[in-house]
mmCIF file of C-alpha atoms in Angstrom:
data_model
loop_
_atom_site.group_PDB
_atom_site.id
_atom_site.type_symbol
_atom_site.label_atom_id
_atom_site.label_comp_id
_atom_site.label_asym_id
_atom_site.label_seq_id
_atom_site.Cartn_x
_atom_site.Cartn_y
_atom_site.Cartn_z
ATOM 1 C CA MET A 1 111.848 80.326 56.940
ATOM 2 C CA LYS A 2 113.353 83.479 55.634
ATOM 3 C CA ILE A 3 116.908 84.310 57.123
ATOM 4 C CA TYR A 4 117.685 87.578 57.448
ATOM 5 C CA LYS A 5 121.404 89.293 57.628
ATOM 6 C CA ILE A 6 122.323 91.182 60.586
ATOM 7 C CA THR A 7 123.158 93.908 58.218
ATOM 8 C CA ASP A 8 119.515 94.275 57.052
ATOM 9 C CA PRO A 9 117.284 96.990 58.223
ATOM 10 C CA GLU A 10 115.210 94.617 59.757
ATOM 11 C CA PHE A 11 117.673 93.709 62.416
ATOM 12 C CA ALA A 12 117.598 97.567 63.766
ATOM 13 C CA ALA A 13 115.116 96.712 65.920
ATOM 14 C CA TYR A 14 116.503 93.686 67.454
ATOM 15 C CA GLY A 15 120.306 94.810 68.142
ATOM 16 C CA ARG A 16 123.009 96.609 66.304
ATOM 17 C CA ILE A 17 126.755 95.661 64.925
ATOM 18 C CA ILE A 18 129.754 96.547 67.537
ATOM 19 C CA GLU A 19 132.840 97.911 65.957
ATOM 20 C CA GLY A 20 136.193 98.846 67.410
ATOM 21 C CA TYR A 21 137.255 96.210 69.053
ATOM 22 C CA ASP A 22 140.357 93.363 67.954
ATOM 23 C CA VAL A 23 138.188 90.291 68.828
ATOM 24 C CA GLN A 24 140.758 87.906 67.708
ATOM 25 C CA PRO A 25 142.099 86.962 71.255
ATOM 26 C CA MET A 26 138.547 86.029 71.868
ATOM 27 C CA LEU A 27 138.135 84.229 68.930
ATOM 28 C CA ASP A 28 141.417 82.256 69.831
ATOM 29 C CA ALA A 29 139.890 81.422 73.300
ATOM 30 C CA LEU A 30 136.684 80.159 72.081
ATOM 31 C CA ASN A 31 138.234 77.784 69.534
ATOM 32 C CA GLU A 32 141.224 76.671 71.570
ATOM 33 C CA LYS A 33 139.433 76.620 75.168
ATOM 34 C CA THR A 34 135.519 75.906 74.419
ATOM 35 C CA PRO A 35 134.118 72.585 73.508
ATOM 36 C CA CYS A 36 131.493 72.308 70.745
ATOM 37 C CA PRO A 37 129.621 69.285 71.934
ATOM 38 C CA GLU A 38 127.794 67.514 69.147
ATOM 39 C CA ASP A 39 124.421 66.296 70.702
ATOM 40 C CA GLY A 40 123.022 70.319 71.038
ATOM 41 C CA PRO A 41 124.130 73.234 72.804
ATOM 42 C CA ALA A 42 126.044 73.566 76.131
ATOM 43 C CA TYR A 43 125.848 76.592 78.093
ATOM 44 C CA VAL A 44 128.674 77.959 80.396
ATOM 45 C CA ALA A 45 127.824 81.213 82.236
ATOM 46 C CA GLU A 46 131.490 82.675 83.185
ATOM 47 C CA ASP A 47 134.509 80.855 82.007
ATOM 48 C CA PRO A 48 137.949 82.078 83.042
ATOM 49 C CA ASN A 49 139.721 81.348 79.444
ATOM 50 C CA LEU A 50 137.407 83.868 78.365
ATOM 51 C CA GLN A 51 136.680 86.319 81.520
ATOM 52 C CA ASN A 52 140.320 86.957 82.259
ATOM 53 C CA LEU A 53 141.382 87.997 78.858
ATOM 54 C CA PRO A 54 142.817 91.770 78.866
ATOM 55 C CA LEU A 55 139.808 92.212 75.931
ATOM 56 C CA ALA A 56 136.786 91.278 78.669
ATOM 57 C CA ALA A 57 138.336 94.175 81.177
ATOM 58 C CA GLU A 58 137.873 96.457 77.697
ATOM 59 C CA MET A 59 134.645 95.541 77.274
ATOM 60 C CA THR A 60 133.339 95.365 80.542
ATOM 61 C CA ASP A 61 134.215 99.017 81.009
ATOM 62 C CA THR A 62 132.750 100.391 77.848
ATOM 63 C CA LEU A 63 129.712 98.008 76.479
ATOM 64 C CA PHE A 64 128.932 97.920 80.108
ATOM 65 C CA GLY A 65 129.967 101.483 81.611
ATOM 66 C CA GLY A 66 132.016 99.595 84.321
ATOM 67 C CA LEU A 67 129.301 97.390 85.499
ATOM 68 C CA PRO A 68 130.149 94.110 86.442
ATOM 69 C CA ALA A 69 130.063 91.595 83.317
ATOM 70 C CA GLU A 70 130.423 87.915 82.608
ATOM 71 C CA PHE A 71 131.915 85.956 79.784
ATOM 72 C CA GLY A 72 130.552 82.927 79.168
ATOM 73 C CA TRP A 73 129.532 80.559 76.163
ATOM 74 C CA CYS A 74 127.052 78.639 74.486
ATOM 75 C CA ASN A 75 128.566 75.978 72.124
ATOM 76 C CA GLY A 76 127.257 73.056 69.846
ATOM 77 C CA HIS A 77 124.726 72.094 67.810
ATOM 78 C CA ASN A 78 120.888 73.537 67.490
ATOM 79 C CA THR A 79 118.879 74.062 65.045
ATOM 80 C CA LYS A 80 115.493 74.459 66.801
ATOM 81 C CA LEU A 81 113.913 77.431 68.922
ATOM 82 C CA ASN A 82 112.349 75.680 71.542
ATOM 83 C CA CYS A 83 112.414 78.569 73.973
ATOM 84 C CA LEU A 84 112.702 82.416 73.974
ATOM 85 C CA GLU A 85 114.340 84.386 77.167
ATOM 86 C CA TYR A 86 115.004 88.087 77.949
ATOM 87 C CA HIS A 87 117.301 89.783 80.784
ATOM 88 C CA ARG A 88 117.125 93.396 82.189
ATOM 89 C CA GLY A 89 119.794 94.606 79.838
ATOM 90 C CA SER A 90 121.517 93.812 76.617
ATOM 91 C CA GLU A 91 123.873 90.420 75.641
ATOM 92 C CA PHE A 92 126.479 90.516 73.439
ATOM 93 C CA ASN A 93 127.626 87.739 70.992
ATOM 94 C CA LEU A 94 130.454 87.008 69.021
ATOM 95 C CA GLY A 95 130.505 83.584 66.740
ATOM 96 C CA THR A 96 133.618 82.145 65.828
ATOM 97 C CA GLU A 97 131.543 81.017 62.855
ATOM 98 C CA ASP A 98 128.573 81.908 60.868
ATOM 99 C CA TRP A 99 125.488 81.509 63.346
ATOM 100 C CA VAL A 100 121.881 82.223 63.224
ATOM 101 C CA MET A 101 119.398 83.764 65.926
ATOM 102 C CA LEU A 102 115.977 83.398 66.474
ATOM 103 C CA LEU A 103 114.395 86.516 67.498
ATOM 104 C CA ALA A 104 110.840 88.115 69.015
ATOM 105 C CA LYS A 105 110.161 91.371 70.540
ATOM 106 C CA GLU A 106 109.277 91.809 74.137
ATOM 107 C CA SER A 107 106.448 93.920 73.177
ATOM 108 C CA ASP A 108 105.031 90.643 71.107
ATOM 109 C CA ILE A 109 104.508 88.932 74.407
ATOM 110 C CA ASP A 110 100.585 89.153 75.419
ATOM 111 C CA ALA A 111 98.802 89.946 78.555
ATOM 112 C CA ASP A 112 98.774 86.132 79.449
ATOM 113 C CA PHE A 113 102.739 85.913 78.851
ATOM 114 C CA LYS A 114 102.223 84.112 75.912
ATOM 115 C CA LEU A 115 104.131 84.695 72.432
ATOM 116 C CA ASP A 116 102.967 83.438 68.891
ATOM 117 C CA THR A 117 106.278 82.148 67.182
ATOM 118 C CA SER A 118 104.703 83.448 63.725
ATOM 119 C CA THR A 119 106.588 86.611 65.403
ATOM 120 C CA VAL A 120 110.056 85.271 65.515
ATOM 121 C CA LYS A 121 112.749 86.654 63.064
ATOM 122 C CA ALA A 122 116.004 84.617 61.608
ATOM 123 C CA PHE A 123 119.194 86.536 61.694
ATOM 124 C CA LEU A 124 122.415 85.786 60.251
ATOM 125 C CA ALA A 125 125.411 86.985 62.497
ATOM 126 C CA PRO A 126 129.097 86.366 60.519
ATOM 127 C CA LYS A 127 131.663 84.955 62.335
ATOM 128 C CA GLY A 128 133.836 87.412 63.949
ATOM 129 C CA VAL A 129 131.516 90.115 64.564
ATOM 130 C CA LEU A 130 130.379 91.464 67.483
ATOM 131 C CA VAL A 131 126.890 91.832 67.958
ATOM 132 C CA GLU A 132 124.449 93.552 70.800
ATOM 133 C CA VAL A 133 120.870 92.243 71.504
ATOM 134 C CA TYR A 134 118.898 94.639 73.074
ATOM 135 C CA GLY A 135 117.411 93.718 76.482
ATOM 136 C CA THR A 136 113.764 93.827 74.535
ATOM 137 C CA SER A 137 114.645 91.160 72.442
ATOM 138 C CA LEU A 138 113.542 87.450 72.995
ATOM 139 C CA HIS A 139 116.403 85.168 72.259
ATOM 140 C CA TYR A 140 117.637 81.581 73.077
ATOM 141 C CA ALA A 141 120.201 79.263 71.904
ATOM 142 C CA PRO A 142 121.867 79.743 68.770
ATOM 143 C CA CYS A 143 121.326 77.793 65.640
ATOM 144 C CA GLN A 144 124.164 76.739 63.160
ATOM 145 C CA ALA A 145 124.233 78.184 59.976
ATOM 146 C CA ALA A 146 125.429 75.096 58.301
ATOM 147 C CA LYS A 147 124.637 71.390 58.120
ATOM 148 C CA ASP A 148 128.196 70.210 58.837
ATOM 149 C CA LYS A 149 129.292 72.518 61.143
ATOM 150 C CA GLY A 150 128.165 73.950 64.712
ATOM 151 C CA PHE A 151 129.106 77.250 66.730
ATOM 152 C CA ARG A 152 130.763 78.677 69.342
ATOM 153 C CA VAL A 153 129.243 81.957 70.318
ATOM 154 C CA LEU A 154 130.778 84.037 73.350
ATOM 155 C CA VAL A 155 128.066 84.966 75.554
ATOM 156 C CA VAL A 156 128.173 88.333 77.930
ATOM 157 C CA LEU A 157 125.891 89.381 80.321
ATOM 158 C CA ALA A 158 125.643 91.210 83.561
ATOM 159 C CA LYS A 159 127.604 89.553 86.090
ATOM 160 C CA GLY A 160 124.919 86.868 88.082
ATOM 161 C CA THR A 161 122.811 86.629 84.938
ATOM 162 C CA ASN A 162 121.525 82.679 84.786
ATOM 163 C CA VAL A 163 123.888 81.759 87.797
ATOM 164 C CA GLY A 164 121.293 80.253 90.473
ATOM 165 C CA ASN A 165 117.780 80.890 90.860
ATOM 166 C CA GLY A 166 115.792 84.545 91.388
ATOM 167 C CA ALA A 167 113.589 84.626 94.571
ATOM 168 C CA PRO A 168 110.732 86.591 93.442
ATOM 169 C CA SER A 169 107.610 87.340 95.884
ATOM 170 C CA GLY A 170 105.149 85.783 93.496
ATOM 171 C CA LYS A 171 102.995 89.143 93.586
ATOM 172 C CA CYS A 172 103.770 90.114 90.382
ATOM 173 C CA PRO A 173 102.500 87.893 87.505
ATOM 174 C CA GLU A 174 105.645 88.009 85.472
ATOM 175 C CA ASP A 175 107.472 85.825 88.405
ATOM 176 C CA ARG A 176 106.232 82.696 87.108
ATOM 177 C CA LEU A 177 108.681 82.991 84.175
ATOM 178 C CA LEU A 178 111.619 83.751 86.231
ATOM 179 C CA PHE A 179 113.571 80.405 85.374
ATOM 180 C CA ALA A 180 117.158 81.573 87.134
ATOM 181 C CA THR A 181 118.700 84.592 87.932
ATOM 182 C CA ASN A 182 118.017 87.634 85.529
ATOM 183 C CA LYS A 183 116.395 85.345 83.245
ATOM 184 C CA TRP A 184 112.877 85.269 82.325
ATOM 185 C CA LEU A 185 112.154 82.034 80.426
ATOM 186 C CA ILE A 186 109.043 81.069 78.108
ATOM 187 C CA ALA A 187 108.802 77.372 76.588
ATOM 188 C CA HIS A 188 107.482 75.881 73.681
ATOM 189 C CA PRO A 189 105.266 72.797 75.089
ATOM 190 C CA ASP A 190 107.667 70.608 73.112
ATOM 191 C CA ALA A 191 111.051 71.617 74.693
ATOM 192 C CA ALA A 192 113.051 69.860 77.514
ATOM 193 C CA GLU A 193 112.454 72.875 79.432
ATOM 194 C CA ALA A 194 108.754 72.530 79.717
ATOM 195 C CA SER A 195 108.906 69.206 81.610
ATOM 196 C CA ASN A 196 111.453 71.046 84.239
ATOM 197 C CA GLY A 197 109.255 73.534 85.560
ATOM 198 C CA ALA A 198 109.495 76.184 82.629
ATOM 199 C CA PHE A 199 106.712 78.600 81.814
ATOM 200 C CA VAL A 200 104.839 76.974 79.094
ATOM 201 C CA GLY A 201 104.053 80.288 76.698
ATOM 202 C CA LEU A 202 104.795 79.910 73.503
ATOM 203 C CA VAL A 203 101.964 79.132 70.840
ATOM 204 C CA GLY A 204 102.637 77.786 67.378
ATOM 205 C CA GLU A 205 104.925 75.971 65.766
ATOM 206 C CA ASN A 206 108.543 74.852 67.276
ATOM 207 C CA ILE A 207 110.694 76.732 64.759
ATOM 208 C CA ASP A 208 113.145 74.381 63.426
ATOM 209 C CA ILE A 209 115.813 75.904 60.843
ATOM 210 C CA ALA A 210 117.274 72.881 59.790
ATOM 211 C CA ASP A 211 115.763 72.865 55.948
ATOM 212 C CA ASP A 212 116.558 76.494 55.756
ATOM 213 C CA ILE A 213 120.646 76.402 55.873
#
């Protein structure tokens, strides 16, 4: 699979690079205060080691226009797509190492909420670069960019995202995708999430970039 860079023009439809912040305190906290599991990715929606940094307050005031935000992480080892999710609003990411994101567009979801994985593109994000992933960009767990290194990736979202479960009425067909608060999820049949009640809607290959890194 071709892996684009986030500086390539192809990325413009999915997100943008955010400049102007000294992100070193956040990188230091990720490296020193958060684990990097060997047996897959792990996710924490809000970590006080990140949330309580002065930089977190500054980013909340500007990137979210003052709306409450949560600062967490997704760390570990992974090379597979497995699922795609989206939120109502952008997600901001920052890696301590180079890492890869697998992205698709919300507009590629068909009327039955299925998505062909051939539409997914891979993008390499350099370590230390803050990235906005638009709310219309489908994404999921980060992928490592090297066989011998995992990833530590900051995840900044609207506060309450992925915390607890939404309570949809069921009247809207999209409700069947709601997997957690502000988290609409489409799983591949091979993913563990599929057996845990996630909506199965990814059609085609469960992309694995292990041979491309």
